[in-house]
Protein backbone atom coordinates (compact mmCIF):
# COMPACT_ATOMS: atom_id res chain seq x y z
CA UNK A 1 0.00 0.00 0.00
CA UNK A 2 2.82 2.32 0.99
CA UNK A 3 4.54 1.50 -2.23
CA UNK A 4 1.42 2.33 -4.19
CA UNK A 5 1.04 5.55 -2.33
CA UNK A 6 4.60 6.69 -2.93
CA UNK A 7 4.34 5.74 -6.61
CA UNK A 8 1.14 7.77 -6.94
CA UNK A 9 2.81 10.68 -5.22
CA UNK A 10 5.80 10.43 -7.57
CA UNK A 11 3.53 10.41 -10.58
CA UNK A 12 1.46 13.36 -9.43
CA UNK A 13 4.57 15.36 -8.62
CA UNK A 14 5.92 14.55 -12.07
CA UNK A 15 2.70 15.80 -13.67
CA UNK A 16 2.65 18.99 -11.64
CA UNK A 17 6.29 19.75 -12.48
CA UNK A 18 5.75 19.10 -16.12
CA UNK A 19 2.56 21.19 -16.16
CA UNK A 20 4.52 24.19 -14.97
CA UNK A 21 7.28 23.78 -17.53
CA UNK A 22 4.81 23.15 -20.31
CA UNK A 23 3.04 26.41 -19.58
CA UNK A 24 6.13 28.57 -19.46
CA UNK A 25 8.67 27.25 -21.90
CA UNK A 26 8.57 27.90 -25.65
CA UNK A 27 11.28 25.32 -26.37
CA UNK A 28 9.65 22.09 -27.54
CA UNK A 29 12.86 20.01 -27.31
CA UNK A 30 13.38 21.11 -23.71
CA UNK A 31 9.76 20.32 -22.86
CA UNK A 32 9.83 16.87 -24.47
CA UNK A 33 13.17 15.91 -22.89
CA UNK A 34 11.94 17.00 -19.49
CA UNK A 35 8.74 15.02 -20.03
CA UNK A 36 10.79 11.91 -20.73
CA UNK A 37 12.93 12.45 -17.65
CA UNK A 38 9.92 12.92 -15.37
CA UNK A 39 8.04 9.96 -16.83
CA UNK A 40 11.05 7.67 -16.58
CA UNK A 41 11.60 8.74 -13.02
CA UNK A 42 7.95 8.41 -12.01
CA UNK A 43 7.57 4.94 -13.53
CA UNK A 44 11.07 3.83 -12.56
CA UNK A 45 11.91 2.72 -16.09
CA UNK A 46 15.40 2.97 -17.52
CA UNK A 47 14.36 4.71 -20.73
CA UNK A 48 11.67 7.04 -21.95
CA UNK A 49 11.31 8.72 -25.31
CA UNK A 50 9.00 10.70 -27.53
CA UNK A 51 8.90 9.57 -31.17
CA UNK A 52 7.52 12.10 -33.62
CA UNK A 53 5.52 11.16 -36.71
CA UNK A 54 7.24 12.64 -39.77
CA UNK A 55 5.42 14.42 -42.62
CA UNK A 56 5.55 11.21 -44.74
CA UNK A 57 2.98 9.77 -42.28
CA UNK A 58 5.00 6.58 -41.87
CA UNK A 59 8.32 7.28 -40.23
CA UNK A 60 8.72 7.93 -36.51
CA UNK A 61 11.85 9.84 -35.44
CA UNK A 62 13.15 9.67 -31.87
CA UNK A 63 12.67 13.37 -31.12
CA UNK A 64 13.59 13.37 -27.38
CA UNK A 65 14.48 10.83 -24.74
CA UNK A 66 16.40 9.90 -21.61
CA UNK A 67 18.59 6.91 -20.87
CA UNK A 68 19.90 6.66 -24.44
CA UNK A 69 23.48 7.39 -25.33
CA UNK A 70 24.48 9.06 -28.56
CA UNK A 71 23.03 8.00 -31.90
CA UNK A 72 19.44 7.50 -30.84
CA UNK A 73 17.83 10.88 -30.05
CA UNK A 74 17.42 12.87 -33.27
CA UNK A 75 18.74 9.96 -35.31
CA UNK A 76 16.96 6.63 -34.84
CA UNK A 77 13.74 6.00 -36.75
CA UNK A 78 10.99 3.40 -36.52
CA UNK A 79 8.53 2.51 -39.28
CA UNK A 80 4.90 2.88 -38.24
CA UNK A 81 3.75 -0.38 -39.83
CA UNK A 82 1.20 -2.88 -38.51
CA UNK A 83 3.94 -5.20 -37.24
CA UNK A 84 5.47 -2.58 -34.93
CA UNK A 85 3.85 -1.74 -31.61
CA UNK A 86 4.27 2.00 -32.47
CA UNK A 87 2.45 1.57 -35.77
CA UNK A 88 -0.30 -0.33 -34.02
CA UNK A 89 -0.69 2.30 -31.28
CA UNK A 90 -0.89 5.04 -33.92
CA UNK A 91 -3.45 3.15 -35.96
CA UNK A 92 -5.76 2.18 -33.10
CA UNK A 93 -5.09 5.12 -30.77
CA UNK A 94 -4.92 2.56 -27.93
CA UNK A 95 -1.95 2.03 -25.57
CA UNK A 96 0.26 -0.91 -26.64
CA UNK A 97 1.96 -2.80 -23.85
CA UNK A 98 4.53 -5.57 -24.20
CA UNK A 99 5.62 -6.83 -20.75
CA UNK A 100 8.32 -9.03 -22.31
CA UNK A 101 9.37 -8.49 -25.90
CA UNK A 102 10.96 -11.96 -26.05
CA UNK A 103 7.51 -13.42 -25.64
CA UNK A 104 5.85 -10.89 -27.96
CA UNK A 105 4.44 -12.51 -31.10
CA UNK A 106 2.52 -9.56 -32.55
CA UNK A 107 5.36 -7.15 -33.16
CA UNK A 108 8.99 -6.92 -34.09
CA UNK A 109 11.19 -4.34 -32.40
CA UNK A 110 13.85 -2.05 -33.83
CA UNK A 111 17.47 -3.14 -33.51
CA UNK A 112 18.49 -0.30 -31.24
CA UNK A 113 15.97 -1.46 -28.57
CA UNK A 114 17.46 -4.95 -28.64
CA UNK A 115 21.00 -3.47 -28.47
CA UNK A 116 20.03 -1.47 -25.39
CA UNK A 117 18.66 -4.64 -23.79
CA UNK A 118 15.08 -3.43 -23.59
CA UNK A 119 12.70 -6.09 -22.26
CA UNK A 120 9.36 -4.33 -21.65
CA UNK A 121 7.71 -1.53 -23.65
CA UNK A 122 4.65 0.71 -23.17
CA UNK A 123 3.39 3.05 -25.93
CA UNK A 124 0.71 5.70 -25.74
CA UNK A 125 -0.32 8.00 -28.56
CA UNK A 126 0.24 11.78 -28.44
CA UNK A 127 -2.72 13.09 -30.39
CA UNK A 128 -2.46 16.04 -32.78
CA UNK A 129 -4.40 19.32 -32.68
CA UNK A 130 -7.74 19.84 -34.43
CA UNK A 131 -7.55 18.45 -37.99
CA UNK A 132 -3.93 17.49 -37.56
CA UNK A 133 -2.39 13.96 -37.61
CA UNK A 134 -1.10 12.48 -34.32
CA UNK A 135 2.11 14.14 -33.08
CA UNK A 136 3.69 10.76 -32.22
CA UNK A 137 4.12 8.38 -29.33
CA UNK A 138 5.28 8.57 -25.73
CA UNK A 139 7.17 5.41 -25.01
CA UNK A 140 8.77 3.97 -21.88
CA UNK A 141 11.18 1.06 -22.07
CA UNK A 142 12.37 -1.12 -19.23
CA UNK A 143 15.42 -3.40 -19.14
CA UNK A 144 13.54 -5.83 -16.91
CA UNK A 145 10.36 -7.66 -17.63
CA UNK A 146 7.49 -5.52 -16.39
CA UNK A 147 3.73 -5.56 -16.21
CA UNK A 148 2.44 -1.98 -16.57
CA UNK A 149 -0.52 -1.51 -14.22
CA UNK A 150 -3.74 0.27 -15.24
CA UNK A 151 -2.62 3.23 -13.13
CA UNK A 152 0.72 3.31 -14.93
CA UNK A 153 -1.05 3.38 -18.29
CA UNK A 154 -3.54 6.02 -17.10
CA UNK A 155 -0.59 8.12 -15.91
CA UNK A 156 1.15 7.74 -19.26
CA UNK A 157 -2.01 8.75 -21.12
CA UNK A 158 -2.48 11.85 -18.98
CA UNK A 159 1.12 12.74 -19.69
CA UNK A 160 0.74 12.16 -23.40
CA UNK A 161 -2.32 14.42 -23.43
CA UNK A 162 -0.42 17.14 -21.60
CA UNK A 163 2.34 16.86 -24.19
CA UNK A 164 -0.27 17.03 -26.98
CA UNK A 165 -1.76 20.20 -25.48
CA UNK A 166 1.70 21.74 -25.18
CA UNK A 167 2.63 20.88 -28.78
CA UNK A 168 -0.63 22.46 -29.92
CA UNK A 169 -0.01 25.58 -27.82
CA UNK A 170 3.46 25.98 -29.30
CA UNK A 171 2.31 25.49 -32.89
CA UNK A 172 -0.46 28.06 -32.44
CA UNK A 173 2.12 30.37 -30.85
CA UNK A 174 4.42 29.94 -33.86
CA UNK A 175 1.61 30.52 -36.33
CA UNK A 176 0.56 33.65 -34.46
CA UNK A 177 4.14 34.87 -34.45
CA UNK A 178 4.45 34.23 -38.19
CA UNK A 179 1.14 35.93 -38.87
CA UNK A 180 2.05 38.99 -36.85
CA UNK A 181 5.45 39.20 -38.56
CA UNK A 182 3.73 39.07 -41.94
CA UNK A 183 1.23 41.68 -40.80
CA UNK A 184 3.98 43.98 -39.56
CA UNK A 185 5.85 43.63 -42.86
CA UNK A 186 2.67 44.31 -44.84
CA UNK A 187 1.88 47.40 -42.75
CA UNK A 188 5.43 48.66 -43.21
CA UNK A 189 5.42 47.97 -46.96
CA UNK A 190 2.10 49.78 -47.39
CA UNK A 191 3.16 52.57 -45.03
CA UNK A 192 -0.02 51.90 -43.06
CA UNK A 193 -0.86 52.75 -39.48
CA UNK A 194 -2.96 50.39 -37.38
CA UNK A 195 -5.53 51.15 -34.72
CA UNK A 196 -8.02 49.56 -32.42
CA UNK A 197 -11.03 51.47 -31.13
CA UNK A 198 -13.13 50.50 -28.14
CA UNK A 199 -16.68 51.04 -29.42
CA UNK A 200 -18.23 51.95 -26.05
CA UNK A 201 -15.66 54.55 -24.96
CA UNK A 202 -14.34 55.59 -28.40
CA UNK A 203 -10.84 55.16 -27.00
CA UNK A 204 -8.24 54.46 -29.68
CA UNK A 205 -5.02 52.48 -29.29
CA UNK A 206 -2.73 53.19 -32.21
CA UNK A 207 0.61 52.32 -33.80
CA UNK A 208 3.36 54.94 -34.13
CA UNK A 209 2.76 55.21 -37.87
CA UNK A 210 -0.94 55.87 -37.24
CA UNK A 211 0.02 58.70 -34.91
CA UNK A 212 2.40 60.20 -37.43
CA UNK A 213 -0.25 60.01 -40.18
CA UNK A 214 -2.55 62.09 -38.00
CA UNK A 215 0.33 64.28 -36.86
CA UNK A 216 -0.14 63.34 -33.20
CA UNK A 217 2.86 64.06 -31.02
CA UNK A 218 1.35 63.47 -27.56
CA UNK A 219 3.27 60.88 -25.60
CA UNK A 220 0.38 59.82 -23.38
CA UNK A 221 -1.46 58.41 -26.35
CA UNK A 222 -4.86 59.26 -24.98
CA UNK A 223 -6.57 59.32 -28.32
CA UNK A 224 -10.30 59.12 -28.97
CA UNK A 225 -12.76 59.03 -31.85
CA UNK A 226 -14.08 62.50 -30.93
CA UNK A 227 -10.58 63.94 -30.97
CA UNK A 228 -10.12 62.40 -34.41
CA UNK A 229 -13.39 63.95 -35.65
CA UNK A 230 -12.18 67.36 -34.49
CA UNK A 231 -9.19 67.05 -36.82
CA UNK A 232 -11.38 66.24 -39.82
CA UNK A 233 -12.21 69.20 -42.06
CA UNK A 234 -15.80 70.32 -41.30
CA UNK A 235 -17.21 69.33 -44.74
CA UNK A 236 -16.06 65.71 -44.32
CA UNK A 237 -17.25 65.15 -40.74
CA UNK A 238 -20.77 64.01 -41.62
CA UNK A 239 -19.35 61.44 -44.07
CA UNK A 240 -17.01 59.83 -41.59
CA UNK A 241 -19.63 59.80 -38.81
CA UNK A 242 -22.10 58.13 -41.21
CA UNK A 243 -19.53 55.53 -42.23
CA UNK A 244 -18.89 54.68 -38.58
CA UNK A 245 -22.61 54.48 -37.80
CA UNK A 246 -23.25 52.09 -40.65
CA UNK A 247 -20.21 49.95 -39.70
CA UNK A 248 -21.56 49.59 -36.17
CA UNK A 249 -25.22 49.11 -37.01
CA UNK A 250 -25.16 47.25 -40.34
CA UNK A 251 -22.15 46.12 -42.32
CA UNK A 252 -19.49 45.71 -39.67
CA UNK A 253 -17.07 47.18 -42.25
CA UNK A 254 -15.64 50.68 -42.05
CA UNK A 255 -14.20 52.25 -45.19
CA UNK A 256 -13.99 55.98 -45.53
CA UNK A 257 -11.84 58.70 -47.09
CA UNK A 258 -11.67 62.18 -45.59
CA UNK A 259 -9.42 65.19 -45.17
CA UNK A 260 -7.76 66.26 -41.94
CA UNK A 261 -5.96 69.40 -40.94
CA UNK A 262 -2.62 68.90 -39.27
CA UNK A 263 -0.81 71.67 -37.49
CA UNK A 264 2.35 71.17 -39.56
CA UNK A 265 0.70 71.20 -43.03
CA UNK A 266 -0.57 74.16 -44.97
CA UNK A 267 -3.06 72.08 -47.00
CA UNK A 268 -5.35 69.31 -45.67
CA UNK A 269 -4.12 65.71 -45.95
CA UNK A 270 -6.30 62.93 -47.36
CA UNK A 271 -6.70 59.90 -45.11
CA UNK A 272 -8.29 56.52 -45.73
CA UNK A 273 -9.56 54.47 -42.79
CA UNK A 274 -10.50 50.83 -43.12
CA UNK A 275 -11.70 48.74 -40.22
CA UNK A 276 -13.76 45.76 -39.17
CA UNK A 277 -16.08 45.45 -36.20
CA UNK A 278 -15.09 42.70 -33.78
CA UNK A 279 -18.02 42.10 -31.46
CA UNK A 280 -17.62 38.35 -30.96
CA UNK A 281 -15.93 36.69 -28.03
CA UNK A 282 -15.49 37.90 -24.49
CA UNK A 283 -13.79 41.23 -25.04
CA UNK A 284 -15.92 44.38 -25.46
CA UNK A 285 -16.83 45.33 -29.06
CA UNK A 286 -14.04 47.12 -30.93
CA UNK A 287 -13.10 48.24 -34.39
CA UNK A 288 -9.74 47.01 -35.61
CA UNK A 289 -8.28 48.63 -38.67
CA UNK A 290 -5.67 50.50 -40.63
CA UNK A 291 -5.10 54.08 -41.72
CA UNK A 292 -3.28 55.33 -44.81
CA UNK A 293 -2.23 58.77 -45.96
CA UNK A 294 -3.62 58.87 -49.52
CA UNK A 295 -2.86 62.52 -50.22
CA UNK A 296 -0.43 61.76 -53.07
CA UNK A 297 -2.94 59.46 -54.76
CA UNK A 298 -5.72 62.02 -54.43
CA UNK A 299 -3.54 64.80 -55.82
CA UNK A 300 -2.55 62.58 -58.74
CA UNK A 301 -6.22 61.77 -59.39
CA UNK A 302 -7.12 65.46 -59.33
CA UNK A 303 -4.23 66.27 -61.67
CA UNK A 304 -5.41 63.53 -64.02
CA UNK A 305 -8.97 64.86 -64.05
CA UNK A 306 -7.63 68.35 -64.77
CA UNK A 307 -5.27 67.19 -67.50
CA UNK A 308 -8.09 65.13 -69.05
CA UNK A 309 -10.16 68.30 -69.16
CA UNK A 310 -7.29 70.23 -70.78
CA UNK A 311 -6.71 67.40 -73.21
CA UNK A 312 -10.35 67.35 -74.23
CA UNK A 313 -10.28 71.11 -74.75
CA UNK A 314 -7.11 70.77 -76.84
CA UNK A 315 -8.56 67.93 -78.90
CA UNK A 316 -11.73 69.87 -79.67
CA UNK A 317 -9.68 72.97 -80.52
CA UNK A 318 -7.52 70.93 -82.91
CA UNK A 319 -10.58 69.22 -84.38
CA UNK A 320 -12.11 72.62 -85.07
CA UNK A 321 -8.98 73.97 -86.69
CA UNK A 322 -8.65 70.77 -88.72
CA UNK A 323 -12.25 71.09 -89.88
CA UNK A 324 -11.51 74.71 -90.77
CA UNK A 325 -8.44 73.85 -92.83
CA UNK A 326 -10.37 71.02 -94.51
CA UNK A 327 -13.05 73.52 -95.44
CA UNK A 328 -10.34 75.83 -96.82
CA UNK A 329 -8.91 72.95 -98.81
CA UNK A 330 -12.37 72.16 -100.16
CA UNK A 331 -12.78 75.76 -101.20
CA UNK A 332 -9.37 75.64 -102.89
CA UNK A 333 -10.28 72.45 -104.73
CA UNK A 334 -13.50 74.05 -105.88
CA UNK A 335 -11.63 77.10 -107.12
CA UNK A 336 -9.11 74.95 -108.94
CA UNK A 337 -11.79 72.85 -110.59
CA UNK A 338 -13.94 75.77 -111.73
CA UNK A 339 -11.84 78.90 -111.97
CA UNK A 340 -8.85 77.16 -113.52
CA UNK A 341 -10.84 74.88 -115.72
CA UNK A 342 -12.84 77.74 -117.32
CA UNK A 343 -9.81 79.63 -118.77
CA UNK A 344 -8.30 76.29 -119.81
CA UNK A 345 -11.45 75.40 -121.73
CA UNK A 346 -11.44 78.87 -123.24
CA UNK A 347 -7.80 78.40 -124.34
CA UNK A 348 -8.57 75.05 -125.88
CA UNK A 349 -11.76 76.36 -127.51
CA UNK A 350 -10.07 79.41 -129.06
CA UNK A 351 -7.17 77.29 -130.31
CA UNK A 352 -9.65 74.96 -132.01
CA UNK A 353 -11.55 77.90 -133.54
CA UNK A 354 -8.27 79.21 -134.86
CA UNK A 355 -7.54 75.81 -136.41
CA UNK A 356 -10.99 75.25 -137.81
CA UNK A 357 -12.05 78.74 -138.95
CA UNK A 358 -8.73 80.44 -139.64
CA UNK A 359 -6.66 77.37 -140.52
CA UNK A 360 -5.78 78.68 -143.96
CA UNK A 361 -4.42 81.98 -142.60
CA UNK A 362 -2.34 80.32 -139.88
CA UNK A 363 0.06 78.56 -142.11
CA UNK A 364 1.62 75.22 -141.26
CA UNK A 365 3.61 76.50 -138.34
CA UNK A 366 0.67 78.43 -136.85
CA UNK A 367 -1.53 75.36 -137.17
CA UNK A 368 1.09 73.26 -135.37
CA UNK A 369 1.29 75.72 -132.48
CA UNK A 370 -2.49 75.81 -132.17
CA UNK A 371 -2.43 71.96 -131.91
CA UNK A 372 0.21 72.22 -129.17
CA UNK A 373 -2.05 74.61 -127.25
CA UNK A 374 -4.98 72.14 -127.51
CA UNK A 375 -2.76 69.24 -126.32
CA UNK A 376 -1.31 71.21 -123.39
CA UNK A 377 -4.75 72.37 -122.32
CA UNK A 378 -6.02 68.78 -122.38
CA UNK A 379 -3.07 67.56 -120.30
CA UNK A 380 -3.59 70.37 -117.84
CA UNK A 381 -7.23 69.39 -117.50
CA UNK A 382 -6.22 65.78 -116.89
CA UNK A 383 -3.81 66.93 -114.22
CA UNK A 384 -6.50 68.98 -112.51
CA UNK A 385 -8.88 66.01 -112.61
CA UNK A 386 -6.26 63.73 -111.08
CA UNK A 387 -5.25 66.21 -108.38
CA UNK A 388 -8.88 66.68 -107.42
CA UNK A 389 -9.33 62.90 -107.29
CA UNK A 390 -6.22 62.66 -105.08
CA UNK A 391 -7.47 65.36 -102.74
CA UNK A 392 -10.92 63.68 -102.56
CA UNK A 393 -9.44 60.31 -101.67
CA UNK A 394 -7.49 61.89 -98.84
CA UNK A 395 -10.45 63.69 -97.34
CA UNK A 396 -13.57 61.70 -98.26
CA UNK A 397 -15.57 59.98 -95.51
CA UNK A 398 -14.58 56.35 -95.48
CA UNK A 399 -17.37 53.81 -95.01
CA UNK A 400 -15.93 50.35 -94.50
CA UNK A 401 -18.37 47.60 -95.47
CA UNK A 402 -18.49 43.99 -96.57
CA UNK A 403 -17.35 44.31 -100.19
CA UNK A 404 -16.89 41.89 -103.08
CA UNK A 405 -13.75 43.04 -104.99
CA UNK A 406 -15.22 41.53 -108.20
CA UNK A 407 -17.49 44.57 -108.54
CA UNK A 408 -14.62 47.07 -108.44
CA UNK A 409 -12.76 44.88 -110.95
CA UNK A 410 -15.72 44.84 -113.35
CA UNK A 411 -15.84 48.65 -113.10
CA UNK A 412 -12.13 48.91 -113.81
CA UNK A 413 -12.50 46.75 -116.92
CA UNK A 414 -15.36 48.92 -118.22
CA UNK A 415 -13.22 52.04 -117.72
CA UNK A 416 -10.31 50.31 -119.44
CA UNK A 417 -12.46 49.57 -122.47
CA UNK A 418 -13.76 53.14 -122.65
CA UNK A 419 -10.15 54.38 -122.48
CA UNK A 420 -9.59 52.46 -125.74
CA UNK A 421 -8.01 49.25 -124.44
CA UNK A 422 -10.20 46.64 -126.16
CA UNK A 423 -9.71 42.85 -126.32
CA UNK A 424 -7.20 43.17 -129.13
CA UNK A 425 -5.03 45.57 -127.08
CA UNK A 426 -4.92 43.68 -123.84
CA UNK A 427 -5.72 40.12 -122.76
CA UNK A 428 -7.28 40.00 -119.31
CA UNK A 429 -7.29 37.01 -116.98
CA UNK A 430 -9.45 37.43 -113.88
CA UNK A 431 -9.99 34.68 -111.30
CA UNK A 432 -13.64 33.67 -111.11
CA UNK A 433 -14.24 34.71 -107.50
CA UNK A 434 -12.64 36.81 -104.78
CA UNK A 435 -12.75 36.55 -100.97
CA UNK A 436 -14.93 39.37 -99.58
CA UNK A 437 -13.03 42.23 -97.93
CA UNK A 438 -13.77 45.17 -95.68
CA UNK A 439 -13.49 48.25 -97.87
CA UNK A 440 -15.05 51.49 -99.04
CA UNK A 441 -16.58 50.60 -102.42
CA UNK A 442 -15.86 53.97 -104.09
CA UNK A 443 -12.22 54.14 -103.00
CA UNK A 444 -11.62 50.49 -103.86
CA UNK A 445 -12.97 51.07 -107.39
CA UNK A 446 -10.64 54.06 -107.82
CA UNK A 447 -7.61 52.09 -106.55
CA UNK A 448 -8.18 49.03 -108.71
CA UNK A 449 -9.11 51.22 -111.71
CA UNK A 450 -5.71 52.95 -111.56
CA UNK A 451 -3.77 49.71 -111.20
CA UNK A 452 -5.57 48.00 -114.12
CA UNK A 453 -5.18 51.05 -116.38
CA UNK A 454 -1.43 51.22 -115.63
CA UNK A 455 -1.04 47.48 -116.25
CA UNK A 456 -2.49 47.90 -119.73
CA UNK A 457 -0.75 51.23 -120.41
CA UNK A 458 2.85 50.27 -119.57
CA UNK A 459 2.91 47.57 -122.24
CA UNK A 460 6.24 46.31 -123.59
CA UNK A 461 6.65 47.28 -127.28
CA UNK A 462 7.72 43.78 -128.36
CA UNK A 463 4.80 41.70 -126.98
CA UNK A 464 1.07 41.89 -126.56
CA UNK A 465 -0.22 42.91 -123.13
CA UNK A 466 -1.41 40.26 -120.68
CA UNK A 467 -2.94 41.34 -117.36
CA UNK A 468 -3.92 38.98 -114.57
CA UNK A 469 -6.08 39.95 -111.60
CA UNK A 470 -6.20 37.49 -108.75
CA UNK A 471 -6.39 37.33 -104.96
CA UNK A 472 -4.85 35.37 -102.13
CA UNK A 473 -5.79 34.98 -98.50
CA UNK A 474 -3.07 35.86 -95.90
CA UNK A 475 -4.48 35.01 -92.43
CA UNK A 476 -7.07 37.70 -91.68
CA UNK A 477 -6.14 39.76 -94.76
CA UNK A 478 -6.76 39.47 -98.49
CA UNK A 479 -4.12 40.44 -101.05
CA UNK A 480 -5.31 41.44 -104.53
CA UNK A 481 -2.71 41.23 -107.28
CA UNK A 482 -2.71 43.13 -110.61
CA UNK A 483 0.07 41.59 -112.69
CA UNK A 484 1.27 42.53 -116.16
CA UNK A 485 3.94 41.46 -118.63
CA UNK A 486 4.79 45.07 -119.50
CA UNK A 487 7.96 47.13 -119.28
CA UNK A 488 8.40 46.52 -115.53
CA UNK A 489 10.07 48.73 -112.93
CA UNK A 490 13.65 48.50 -111.68
CA UNK A 491 13.65 47.56 -107.96
CA UNK A 492 15.41 50.81 -106.96
CA UNK A 493 12.45 52.86 -108.30
CA UNK A 494 9.68 50.70 -106.90
CA UNK A 495 9.21 52.64 -103.66
CA UNK A 496 9.17 56.17 -105.06
CA UNK A 497 6.62 55.69 -107.83
CA UNK A 498 3.84 55.81 -105.17
CA UNK A 499 4.65 59.50 -104.54
CA UNK A 500 2.73 62.27 -106.35
CA UNK A 501 4.21 63.30 -109.73
CA UNK A 502 6.82 60.52 -109.72
CA UNK A 503 7.09 59.21 -113.26
CA UNK A 504 9.74 57.09 -114.88
CA UNK A 505 8.93 57.97 -118.49
CA UNK A 506 8.42 60.94 -120.76
CA UNK A 507 4.99 62.04 -121.96
CA UNK A 508 5.74 60.96 -125.50
CA UNK A 509 6.26 57.30 -124.71
CA UNK A 510 3.73 56.87 -121.89
CA UNK A 511 1.45 59.84 -121.25
CA UNK A 512 0.23 60.41 -117.69
CA UNK A 513 0.17 62.76 -114.72
CA UNK A 514 2.09 60.77 -112.08
CA UNK A 515 -0.83 60.92 -109.64
CA UNK A 516 -2.48 57.48 -110.18
CA UNK A 517 -0.27 55.47 -107.79
CA UNK A 518 -0.40 58.24 -105.16
CA UNK A 519 -4.20 57.82 -105.24
CA UNK A 520 -3.72 54.04 -104.87
CA UNK A 521 -1.49 54.45 -101.81
CA UNK A 522 -3.64 57.11 -100.09
CA UNK A 523 -6.84 55.15 -100.79
CA UNK A 524 -5.48 51.84 -99.50
CA UNK A 525 -4.07 53.47 -96.37
CA UNK A 526 -7.36 55.22 -95.65
CA UNK A 527 -8.98 51.76 -95.67
CA UNK A 528 -6.37 50.48 -93.17
CA UNK A 529 -4.46 48.50 -95.81
CA UNK A 530 -1.04 48.38 -97.44
CA UNK A 531 0.23 48.22 -101.02
CA UNK A 532 3.40 47.49 -102.95
CA UNK A 533 4.94 46.27 -106.17
CA UNK A 534 7.21 43.41 -107.23
CA UNK A 535 8.82 42.50 -110.55
CA UNK A 536 11.76 43.85 -112.55
CA UNK A 537 12.61 46.04 -115.49
CA UNK A 538 11.75 44.30 -118.76
CA UNK A 539 9.79 41.42 -117.25
CA UNK A 540 6.59 43.03 -115.99
CA UNK A 541 5.15 44.34 -112.73
CA UNK A 542 3.08 42.72 -109.99
CA UNK A 543 1.21 45.38 -108.01
CA UNK A 544 -0.65 44.32 -104.85
CA UNK A 545 -2.96 45.80 -102.27
CA UNK A 546 -3.79 44.15 -98.95
CA UNK A 547 -6.96 44.77 -96.91
CA UNK A 548 -8.82 43.11 -94.02
CA UNK A 549 -10.85 40.06 -94.97
CA UNK A 550 -14.58 40.41 -94.32
CA UNK A 551 -14.66 36.82 -93.07
CA UNK A 552 -12.39 35.47 -90.41
CA UNK A 553 -10.47 32.27 -91.10
CA UNK A 554 -13.29 30.18 -89.54
CA UNK A 555 -15.54 31.44 -92.34
CA UNK A 556 -17.75 33.62 -90.13
CA UNK A 557 -18.84 36.88 -91.64
CA UNK A 558 -17.69 40.16 -90.15
CA UNK A 559 -19.80 43.19 -90.87
P1 LIG B 1 1.01 57.79 -114.43
O1 LIG B 1 0.55 56.46 -114.79
O2 LIG B 1 0.01 58.83 -114.67
O3 LIG B 1 2.35 58.13 -114.98
P2 LIG B 1 1.16 56.69 -111.83
O4 LIG B 1 1.24 57.34 -110.52
O5 LIG B 1 0.02 55.81 -112.06
O6 LIG B 1 1.21 57.82 -112.87
O7 LIG B 1 2.47 55.89 -112.03
C1 LIG B 1 3.73 56.48 -111.72
C2 LIG B 1 4.83 55.82 -112.53
O8 LIG B 1 5.03 54.48 -112.13
C3 LIG B 1 4.50 55.69 -113.98
O9 LIG B 1 4.81 56.88 -114.67
C4 LIG B 1 5.39 54.55 -114.40
O10 LIG B 1 6.69 55.02 -114.64
C5 LIG B 1 5.37 53.67 -113.21
N1 LIG B 1 4.37 52.62 -113.36
C6 LIG B 1 3.13 52.58 -112.87
N2 LIG B 1 2.51 51.42 -113.17
C7 LIG B 1 3.38 50.70 -113.90
C8 LIG B 1 3.33 49.41 -114.51
N3 LIG B 1 2.26 48.63 -114.44
N4 LIG B 1 4.43 49.00 -115.20
C9 LIG B 1 5.51 49.79 -115.27
N5 LIG B 1 5.62 50.99 -114.71
C10 LIG B 1 4.56 51.46 -114.02
Coordinates of C-alpha atoms and ligand atoms in Angstrom, one line a residue, residues 386 450-451 454-455 457-458 484 487-489 497 499 502-505 510-518 541 543, ligand 1:
X386 CA -6.3 63.7 -111.1
X450 CA -5.7 53.0 -111.6
X451 CA -3.8 49.7 -111.2
X454 CA -1.4 51.2 -115.6
X455 CA -1.0 47.5 -116.3
X457 CA -0.8 51.2 -120.4
X458 CA 2.8 50.3 -119.6
X484 CA 1.3 42.5 -116.2
X487 CA 8.0 47.1 -119.3
X488 CA 8.4 46.5 -115.5
X489 CA 10.1 48.7 -112.9
X497 CA 6.6 55.7 -107.8
X499 CA 4.7 59.5 -104.5
X502 CA 6.8 60.5 -109.7
X503 CA 7.1 59.2 -113.3
X504 CA 9.7 57.1 -114.9
X505 CA 8.9 58.0 -118.5
X510 CA 3.7 56.9 -121.9
X511 CA 1.4 59.8 -121.3
X512 CA 0.2 60.4 -117.7
X513 CA 0.2 62.8 -114.7
X514 CA 2.1 60.8 -112.1
X515 CA -0.8 60.9 -109.6
X516 CA -2.5 57.5 -110.2
X517 CA -0.3 55.5 -107.8
X518 CA -0.4 58.2 -105.2
X541 CA 5.1 44.3 -112.7
X543 CA 1.2 45.4 -108.0
Ligands
LIG1 P1 1.0 57.8 -114.4 O1 0.6 56.5 -114.8 O2 0.0 58.8 -114.7 O3 2.4 58.1 -115.0 P2 1.2 56.7 -111.8 O4 1.2 57.3 -110.5 O5 0.0 55.8 -112.1 O6 1.2 57.8 -112.9 O7 2.5 55.9 -112.0 C1 3.7 56.5 -111.7 C2 4.8 55.8 -112.5 O8 5.0 54.5 -112.1 C3 4.5 55.7 -114.0 O9 4.8 56.9 -114.7 C4 5.4 54.5 -114.4 O10 6.7 55.0 -114.6 C5 5.4 53.7 -113.2 N1 4.4 52.6 -113.4 C6 3.1 52.6 -112.9 N2 2.5 51.4 -113.2 C7 3.4 50.7 -113.9 C8 3.3 49.4 -114.5 N3 2.3 48.6 -114.4 N4 4.4 49.0 -115.2 C9 5.5 49.8 -115.3 N5 5.6 51.0 -114.7 C10 4.6 51.5 -114.0

